[in-house]
Amino acid sequence: MKNPMLEAVFLLLEKLLLICNFRLFSSGAPGANKARNSLYEISSFQRGDVLEVPRTHLTHYGIYLGDNRVAHLMPDILLALTDDKGLTQKVVSNKRLILGVIGRVASIRVDTVEDFAYGANVLVNHLDESLNKKALLNEEVARRAEKLLGMTSYSLLWNNCEHFVTYCRFGTRISPQANKFCEIVKIIIRDERSVLASAVLGLASIVCLGLASYTTLPAIFIPFFLWMAG
């Protein structure tokens, strides 16, 4: 059984990670994107290849399906607001993406290589080397991706684009990026200064907002949790 307090803490950490990486999918000028399009050697991509797009702090992943089509897991709040495929199939904007992450709404969708890359460079099958795992046959990888197309839940830590791609490519859902983030969080939690900082912030919230359950309980339990975890 999951610990409710742990779930609440990890939910808060997800939102903090989201804020820290707000520029993750920042778009450049339209002209810059068009200039980038000519750099994509689509003819060299094989069906079932893993395409990687390095961003400011994270990497976005997708599975190449052939014919200039890429399947990738993308958060999108619009999916919870309308069934109009004409609207939801348009390239996901920053606002739709951010609200989709917060609302935990996403889909495994198909876009062109250009729309998937969003103007950035594309790496091919780099995960094979970095994870040192044996990949499934490319056709099997592509078929797995196609079977998963459609609506899904989203979590930065538990179900992101990397989980989707590693399942299709290797048969196991893993996310080295999420694991790295959790390791950083562990270091922060184990630092005694985090306990002191959370206690000071808790007292400040009580002073500014008054003595109430929504200020007092976090002021007590968050420092206590960090102290116990450390």
PDB file of N, CA and C in Angstrom, residues 81-159:
ATOM      1  N   LEU A  81     -10.619  18.231 -22.408  1.00  0.00           N
ATOM      2  CA  LEU A  81     -11.610  19.279 -22.639  1.00  0.00           C
ATOM      3  C   LEU A  81     -12.441  19.078 -23.893  1.00  0.00           C
ATOM      4  N   THR A  82     -11.918  18.302 -24.854  1.00  0.00           N
ATOM      5  CA  THR A  82     -12.654  18.128 -26.105  1.00  0.00           C
ATOM      6  C   THR A  82     -12.305  16.801 -26.765  1.00  0.00           C
ATOM      7  N   ASP A  83     -13.234  16.284 -27.570  1.00  0.00           N
ATOM      8  CA  ASP A  83     -13.008  15.073 -28.354  1.00  0.00           C
ATOM      9  C   ASP A  83     -12.735  15.403 -29.823  1.00  0.00           C
ATOM     10  N   ASP A  84     -12.631  16.683 -30.128  1.00  0.00           N
ATOM     11  CA  ASP A  84     -12.401  17.132 -31.493  1.00  0.00           C
ATOM     12  C   ASP A  84     -10.960  16.819 -31.906  1.00  0.00           C
ATOM     13  N   LYS A  85     -10.787  15.795 -32.734  1.00  0.00           N
ATOM     14  CA  LYS A  85      -9.451  15.393 -33.156  1.00  0.00           C
ATOM     15  C   LYS A  85      -8.774  16.459 -34.015  1.00  0.00           C
ATOM     16  N   GLY A  86      -9.582  17.282 -34.653  1.00  0.00           N
ATOM     17  CA  GLY A  86      -9.017  18.370 -35.440  1.00  0.00           C
ATOM     18  C   GLY A  86      -8.228  19.339 -34.582  1.00  0.00           C
ATOM     19  N   LEU A  87      -8.658  19.499 -33.327  1.00  0.00           N
ATOM     20  CA  LEU A  87      -7.957  20.384 -32.391  1.00  0.00           C
ATOM     21  C   LEU A  87      -6.822  19.662 -31.673  1.00  0.00           C
ATOM     22  N   THR A  88      -7.095  18.453 -31.192  1.00  0.00           N
ATOM     23  CA  THR A  88      -6.089  17.746 -30.397  1.00  0.00           C
ATOM     24  C   THR A  88      -4.908  17.261 -31.225  1.00  0.00           C
ATOM     25  N   GLN A  89      -5.090  17.091 -32.542  1.00  0.00           N
ATOM     26  CA  GLN A  89      -3.992  16.613 -33.374  1.00  0.00           C
ATOM     27  C   GLN A  89      -3.015  17.720 -33.768  1.00  0.00           C
ATOM     28  N   LYS A  90      -3.386  18.963 -33.489  1.00  0.00           N
ATOM     29  CA  LYS A  90      -2.453  20.059 -33.769  1.00  0.00           C
ATOM     30  C   LYS A  90      -1.259  19.971 -32.830  1.00  0.00           C
ATOM     31  N   VAL A  91      -0.130  20.541 -33.237  1.00  0.00           N
ATOM     32  CA  VAL A  91       1.082  20.506 -32.412  1.00  0.00           C
ATOM     33  C   VAL A  91       0.779  21.066 -31.029  1.00  0.00           C
ATOM     34  N   VAL A  92       1.203  20.357 -29.990  1.00  0.00           N
ATOM     35  CA  VAL A  92       0.909  20.752 -28.611  1.00  0.00           C
ATOM     36  C   VAL A  92       1.695  22.000 -28.241  1.00  0.00           C
ATOM     37  N   SER A  93       0.968  23.030 -27.813  1.00  0.00           N
ATOM     38  CA  SER A  93       1.609  24.282 -27.409  1.00  0.00           C
ATOM     39  C   SER A  93       2.166  24.171 -26.001  1.00  0.00           C
ATOM     40  N   ASN A  94       2.995  25.144 -25.609  1.00  0.00           N
ATOM     41  CA  ASN A  94       3.555  25.159 -24.257  1.00  0.00           C
ATOM     42  C   ASN A  94       2.465  25.143 -23.196  1.00  0.00           C
ATOM     43  N   LYS A  95       1.423  25.954 -23.405  1.00  0.00           N
ATOM     44  CA  LYS A  95       0.361  26.058 -22.406  1.00  0.00           C
ATOM     45  C   LYS A  95      -0.367  24.728 -22.260  1.00  0.00           C
ATOM     46  N   ARG A  96      -0.688  24.085 -23.383  1.00  0.00           N
ATOM     47  CA  ARG A  96      -1.358  22.783 -23.331  1.00  0.00           C
ATOM     48  C   ARG A  96      -0.491  21.742 -22.638  1.00  0.00           C
ATOM     49  N   LEU A  97       0.805  21.772 -22.902  1.00  0.00           N
ATOM     50  CA  LEU A  97       1.724  20.814 -22.323  1.00  0.00           C
ATOM     51  C   LEU A  97       1.845  21.001 -20.808  1.00  0.00           C
ATOM     52  N   ILE A  98       2.056  22.229 -20.365  1.00  0.00           N
ATOM     53  CA  ILE A  98       2.215  22.512 -18.936  1.00  0.00           C
ATOM     54  C   ILE A  98       0.965  22.110 -18.163  1.00  0.00           C
ATOM     55  N   LEU A  99      -0.208  22.497 -18.667  1.00  0.00           N
ATOM     56  CA  LEU A  99      -1.461  22.158 -17.987  1.00  0.00           C
ATOM     57  C   LEU A  99      -1.725  20.653 -18.045  1.00  0.00           C
ATOM     58  N   GLY A 100      -1.259  20.013 -19.110  1.00  0.00           N
ATOM     59  CA  GLY A 100      -1.411  18.562 -19.208  1.00  0.00           C
ATOM     60  C   GLY A 100      -0.588  17.835 -18.160  1.00  0.00           C
ATOM     61  N   VAL A 101       0.621  18.329 -17.901  1.00  0.00           N
ATOM     62  CA  VAL A 101       1.466  17.738 -16.867  1.00  0.00           C
ATOM     63  C   VAL A 101       0.814  17.894 -15.500  1.00  0.00           C
ATOM     64  N   ILE A 102       0.308  19.101 -15.223  1.00  0.00           N
ATOM     65  CA  ILE A 102      -0.340  19.361 -13.937  1.00  0.00           C
ATOM     66  C   ILE A 102      -1.596  18.506 -13.784  1.00  0.00           C
ATOM     67  N   GLY A 103      -2.378  18.387 -14.882  1.00  0.00           N
ATOM     68  CA  GLY A 103      -3.601  17.599 -14.847  1.00  0.00           C
ATOM     69  C   GLY A 103      -3.371  16.109 -15.043  1.00  0.00           C
ATOM     70  N   ARG A 104      -2.120  15.725 -15.332  1.00  0.00           N
ATOM     71  CA  ARG A 104      -1.742  14.320 -15.527  1.00  0.00           C
ATOM     72  C   ARG A 104      -2.517  13.682 -16.681  1.00  0.00           C
ATOM     73  N   VAL A 105      -2.745  14.480 -17.733  1.00  0.00           N
ATOM     74  CA  VAL A 105      -3.466  14.010 -18.919  1.00  0.00           C
ATOM     75  C   VAL A 105      -2.501  13.970 -20.105  1.00  0.00           C
ATOM     76  N   ALA A 106      -2.488  12.860 -20.826  1.00  0.00           N
ATOM     77  CA  ALA A 106      -1.553  12.733 -21.947  1.00  0.00           C
ATOM     78  C   ALA A 106      -2.098  11.748 -22.972  1.00  0.00           C
ATOM     79  N   SER A 107      -1.398  11.658 -24.074  1.00  0.00           N
ATOM     80  CA  SER A 107      -1.718  10.636 -25.073  1.00  0.00           C
ATOM     81  C   SER A 107      -0.428  10.197 -25.737  1.00  0.00           C
ATOM     82  N   ILE A 108      -0.456   8.984 -26.258  1.00  0.00           N
ATOM     83  CA  ILE A 108       0.624   8.519 -27.124  1.00  0.00           C
ATOM     84  C   ILE A 108       0.141   8.805 -28.529  1.00  0.00           C
ATOM     85  N   ARG A 109       0.734   9.784 -29.154  1.00  0.00           N
ATOM     86  CA  ARG A 109       0.248  10.330 -30.415  1.00  0.00           C
ATOM     87  C   ARG A 109       1.292  10.183 -31.507  1.00  0.00           C
ATOM     88  N   VAL A 110       0.880  10.446 -32.733  1.00  0.00           N
ATOM     89  CA  VAL A 110       1.787  10.363 -33.877  1.00  0.00           C
ATOM     90  C   VAL A 110       1.926  11.744 -34.493  1.00  0.00           C
ATOM     91  N   ASP A 111       3.177  12.174 -34.658  1.00  0.00           N
ATOM     92  CA  ASP A 111       3.487  13.452 -35.304  1.00  0.00           C
ATOM     93  C   ASP A 111       4.560  13.238 -36.351  1.00  0.00           C
ATOM     94  N   THR A 112       4.764  14.221 -37.189  1.00  0.00           N
ATOM     95  CA  THR A 112       5.876  14.164 -38.141  1.00  0.00           C
ATOM     96  C   THR A 112       7.186  14.335 -37.375  1.00  0.00           C
ATOM     97  N   VAL A 113       8.286  13.985 -38.002  1.00  0.00           N
ATOM     98  CA  VAL A 113       9.594  14.155 -37.366  1.00  0.00           C
ATOM     99  C   VAL A 113       9.829  15.624 -37.032  1.00  0.00           C
ATOM    100  N   GLU A 114       9.418  16.509 -37.934  1.00  0.00           N
ATOM    101  CA  GLU A 114       9.626  17.943 -37.716  1.00  0.00           C
ATOM    102  C   GLU A 114       8.861  18.438 -36.497  1.00  0.00           C
ATOM    103  N   ASP A 115       7.587  18.033 -36.383  1.00  0.00           N
ATOM    104  CA  ASP A 115       6.779  18.466 -35.236  1.00  0.00           C
ATOM    105  C   ASP A 115       7.277  17.834 -33.942  1.00  0.00           C
ATOM    106  N   PHE A 116       7.719  16.588 -34.025  1.00  0.00           N
ATOM    107  CA  PHE A 116       8.250  15.900 -32.844  1.00  0.00           C
ATOM    108  C   PHE A 116       9.528  16.574 -32.351  1.00  0.00           C
ATOM    109  N   ALA A 117      10.423  16.889 -33.279  1.00  0.00           N
ATOM    110  CA  ALA A 117      11.721  17.469 -32.903  1.00  0.00           C
ATOM    111  C   ALA A 117      11.591  18.917 -32.446  1.00  0.00           C
ATOM    112  N   TYR A 118      10.579  19.624 -32.938  1.00  0.00           N
ATOM    113  CA  TYR A 118      10.319  21.003 -32.519  1.00  0.00           C
ATOM    114  C   TYR A 118      11.532  21.905 -32.747  1.00  0.00           C
ATOM    115  N   GLY A 119      12.252  21.627 -33.833  1.00  0.00           N
ATOM    116  CA  GLY A 119      13.382  22.481 -34.183  1.00  0.00           C
ATOM    117  C   GLY A 119      14.713  22.059 -33.607  1.00  0.00           C
ATOM    118  N   ALA A 120      14.746  21.000 -32.797  1.00  0.00           N
ATOM    119  CA  ALA A 120      15.995  20.562 -32.172  1.00  0.00           C
ATOM    120  C   ALA A 120      16.653  19.445 -32.983  1.00  0.00           C
ATOM    121  N   ASN A 121      17.879  19.117 -32.618  1.00  0.00           N
ATOM    122  CA  ASN A 121      18.568  18.009 -33.268  1.00  0.00           C
ATOM    123  C   ASN A 121      17.967  16.677 -32.833  1.00  0.00           C
ATOM    124  N   VAL A 122      18.112  15.662 -33.676  1.00  0.00           N
ATOM    125  CA  VAL A 122      17.567  14.336 -33.388  1.00  0.00           C
ATOM    126  C   VAL A 122      18.700  13.316 -33.307  1.00  0.00           C
ATOM    127  N   LEU A 123      18.730  12.563 -32.187  1.00  0.00           N
ATOM    128  CA  LEU A 123      19.670  11.457 -32.031  1.00  0.00           C
ATOM    129  C   LEU A 123      18.912  10.151 -32.255  1.00  0.00           C
ATOM    130  N   VAL A 124      19.617   9.134 -32.751  1.00  0.00           N
ATOM    131  CA  VAL A 124      18.970   7.864 -33.081  1.00  0.00           C
ATOM    132  C   VAL A 124      19.580   6.726 -32.256  1.00  0.00           C
ATOM    133  N   ASN A 125      18.717   6.021 -31.521  1.00  0.00           N
ATOM    134  CA  ASN A 125      19.092   4.818 -30.769  1.00  0.00           C
ATOM    135  C   ASN A 125      20.235   5.032 -29.779  1.00  0.00           C
ATOM    136  N   HIS A 126      20.333   6.235 -29.250  1.00  0.00           N
ATOM    137  CA  HIS A 126      21.376   6.518 -28.265  1.00  0.00           C
ATOM    138  C   HIS A 126      21.125   5.757 -26.958  1.00  0.00           C
ATOM    139  N   LEU A 127      19.852   5.458 -26.672  1.00  0.00           N
ATOM    140  CA  LEU A 127      19.510   4.722 -25.444  1.00  0.00           C
ATOM    141  C   LEU A 127      20.136   3.330 -25.420  1.00  0.00           C
ATOM    142  N   ASP A 128      20.293   2.702 -26.589  1.00  0.00           N
ATOM    143  CA  ASP A 128      20.870   1.361 -26.645  1.00  0.00           C
ATOM    144  C   ASP A 128      22.240   1.332 -25.985  1.00  0.00           C
ATOM    145  N   GLU A 129      23.029   2.394 -26.226  1.00  0.00           N
ATOM    146  CA  GLU A 129      24.379   2.469 -25.673  1.00  0.00           C
ATOM    147  C   GLU A 129      24.355   2.916 -24.220  1.00  0.00           C
ATOM    148  N   SER A 130      23.566   3.942 -23.920  1.00  0.00           N
ATOM    149  CA  SER A 130      23.571   4.499 -22.570  1.00  0.00           C
ATOM    150  C   SER A 130      23.004   3.524 -21.540  1.00  0.00           C
ATOM    151  N   LEU A 131      22.024   2.687 -21.937  1.00  0.00           N
ATOM    152  CA  LEU A 131      21.439   1.711 -21.013  1.00  0.00           C
ATOM    153  C   LEU A 131      22.126   0.355 -21.089  1.00  0.00           C
ATOM    154  N   ASN A 132      22.895   0.164 -22.151  1.00  0.00           N
ATOM    155  CA  ASN A 132      23.607  -1.114 -22.348  1.00  0.00           C
ATOM    156  C   ASN A 132      22.643  -2.301 -22.282  1.00  0.00           C
ATOM    157  N   LYS A 133      21.505  -2.156 -22.983  1.00  0.00           N
ATOM    158  CA  LYS A 133      20.507  -3.215 -23.030  1.00  0.00           C
ATOM    159  C   LYS A 133      20.317  -3.694 -24.464  1.00  0.00           C
ATOM    160  N   LYS A 134      19.928  -4.963 -24.590  1.00  0.00           N
ATOM    161  CA  LYS A 134      19.667  -5.515 -25.907  1.00  0.00           C
ATOM    162  C   LYS A 134      18.268  -5.130 -26.357  1.00  0.00           C
ATOM    163  N   ALA A 135      18.182  -4.500 -27.506  1.00  0.00           N
ATOM    164  CA  ALA A 135      16.891  -4.041 -28.020  1.00  0.00           C
ATOM    165  C   ALA A 135      16.133  -5.177 -28.693  1.00  0.00           C
ATOM    166  N   LEU A 136      14.814  -5.063 -28.678  1.00  0.00           N
ATOM    167  CA  LEU A 136      13.971  -6.000 -29.425  1.00  0.00           C
ATOM    168  C   LEU A 136      14.120  -5.711 -30.917  1.00  0.00           C
ATOM    169  N   LEU A 137      13.605  -6.598 -31.738  1.00  0.00           N
ATOM    170  CA  LEU A 137      13.626  -6.368 -33.179  1.00  0.00           C
ATOM    171  C   LEU A 137      12.838  -5.100 -33.504  1.00  0.00           C
ATOM    172  N   ASN A 138      13.309  -4.327 -34.458  1.00  0.00           N
ATOM    173  CA  ASN A 138      12.697  -3.037 -34.767  1.00  0.00           C
ATOM    174  C   ASN A 138      11.208  -3.129 -35.082  1.00  0.00           C
ATOM    175  N   GLU A 139      10.805  -4.175 -35.798  1.00  0.00           N
ATOM    176  CA  GLU A 139       9.394  -4.314 -36.145  1.00  0.00           C
ATOM    177  C   GLU A 139       8.551  -4.540 -34.891  1.00  0.00           C
ATOM    178  N   GLU A 140       9.069  -5.306 -33.948  1.00  0.00           N
ATOM    179  CA  GLU A 140       8.369  -5.540 -32.685  1.00  0.00           C
ATOM    180  C   GLU A 140       8.262  -4.234 -31.891  1.00  0.00           C
ATOM    181  N   VAL A 141       9.319  -3.448 -31.911  1.00  0.00           N
ATOM    182  CA  VAL A 141       9.313  -2.153 -31.217  1.00  0.00           C
ATOM    183  C   VAL A 141       8.208  -1.261 -31.783  1.00  0.00           C
ATOM    184  N   ALA A 142       8.140  -1.165 -33.108  1.00  0.00           N
ATOM    185  CA  ALA A 142       7.134  -0.323 -33.752  1.00  0.00           C
ATOM    186  C   ALA A 142       5.720  -0.821 -33.467  1.00  0.00           C
ATOM    187  N   ARG A 143       5.523  -2.132 -33.479  1.00  0.00           N
ATOM    188  CA  ARG A 143       4.191  -2.690 -33.223  1.00  0.00           C
ATOM    189  C   ARG A 143       3.751  -2.420 -31.792  1.00  0.00           C
ATOM    190  N   ARG A 144       4.683  -2.506 -30.842  1.00  0.00           N
ATOM    191  CA  ARG A 144       4.351  -2.187 -29.446  1.00  0.00           C
ATOM    192  C   ARG A 144       3.894  -0.740 -29.327  1.00  0.00           C
ATOM    193  N   ALA A 145       4.601   0.149 -29.997  1.00  0.00           N
ATOM    194  CA  ALA A 145       4.249   1.570 -29.951  1.00  0.00           C
ATOM    195  C   ALA A 145       2.868   1.806 -30.549  1.00  0.00           C
ATOM    196  N   GLU A 146       2.583   1.154 -31.671  1.00  0.00           N
ATOM    197  CA  GLU A 146       1.287   1.331 -32.336  1.00  0.00           C
ATOM    198  C   GLU A 146       0.133   0.812 -31.483  1.00  0.00           C
ATOM    199  N   LYS A 147       0.362  -0.274 -30.732  1.00  0.00           N
ATOM    200  CA  LYS A 147      -0.692  -0.825 -29.874  1.00  0.00           C
ATOM    201  C   LYS A 147      -1.038   0.112 -28.720  1.00  0.00           C
ATOM    202  N   LEU A 148      -0.092   0.947 -28.318  1.00  0.00           N
ATOM    203  CA  LEU A 148      -0.293   1.829 -27.165  1.00  0.00           C
ATOM    204  C   LEU A 148      -0.844   3.200 -27.541  1.00  0.00           C
ATOM    205  N   LEU A 149      -1.038   3.465 -28.822  1.00  0.00           N
ATOM    206  CA  LEU A 149      -1.529   4.772 -29.251  1.00  0.00           C
ATOM    207  C   LEU A 149      -2.870   5.098 -28.595  1.00  0.00           C
ATOM    208  N   GLY A 150      -3.003   6.333 -28.164  1.00  0.00           N
ATOM    209  CA  GLY A 150      -4.255   6.768 -27.539  1.00  0.00           C
ATOM    210  C   GLY A 150      -4.021   7.422 -26.190  1.00  0.00           C
ATOM    211  N   MET A 151      -5.109   7.671 -25.479  1.00  0.00           N
ATOM    212  CA  MET A 151      -5.064   8.358 -24.190  1.00  0.00           C
ATOM    213  C   MET A 151      -4.314   7.539 -23.142  1.00  0.00           C
ATOM    214  N   THR A 152      -3.639   8.239 -22.232  1.00  0.00           N
ATOM    215  CA  THR A 152      -2.956   7.610 -21.116  1.00  0.00           C
ATOM    216  C   THR A 152      -2.785   8.631 -19.995  1.00  0.00           C
ATOM    217  N   SER A 153      -2.458   8.165 -18.816  1.00  0.00           N
ATOM    218  CA  SER A 153      -2.149   9.090 -17.713  1.00  0.00           C
ATOM    219  C   SER A 153      -0.707   9.563 -17.867  1.00  0.00           C
ATOM    220  N   TYR A 154      -0.355  10.604 -17.136  1.00  0.00           N
ATOM    221  CA  TYR A 154       1.011  11.135 -17.243  1.00  0.00           C
ATOM    222  C   TYR A 154       1.602  11.389 -15.863  1.00  0.00           C
ATOM    223  N   SER A 155       2.855  11.078 -15.715  1.00  0.00           N
ATOM    224  CA  SER A 155       3.589  11.389 -14.493  1.00  0.00           C
ATOM    225  C   SER A 155       5.044  11.611 -14.864  1.00  0.00           C
ATOM    226  N   LEU A 156       5.616  12.699 -14.387  1.00  0.00           N
ATOM    227  CA  LEU A 156       7.024  12.969 -14.660  1.00  0.00           C
ATOM    228  C   LEU A 156       7.925  11.892 -14.079  1.00  0.00           C
ATOM    229  N   LEU A 157       7.493  11.288 -12.979  1.00  0.00           N
ATOM    230  CA  LEU A 157       8.330  10.304 -12.300  1.00  0.00           C
ATOM    231  C   LEU A 157       7.989   8.862 -12.656  1.00  0.00           C
ATOM    232  N   TRP A 158       6.708   8.589 -12.966  1.00  0.00           N
ATOM    233  CA  TRP A 158       6.291   7.196 -13.109  1.00  0.00           C
ATOM    234  C   TRP A 158       5.828   6.821 -14.520  1.00  0.00           C
ATOM    235  N   ASN A 159       5.413   7.762 -15.333  1.00  0.00           N
ATOM    236  CA  ASN A 159       4.927   7.425 -16.673  1.00  0.00           C
ATOM    237  C   ASN A 159       5.157   8.584 -17.633  1.00  0.00           C
TER     238      ASN A 159
END
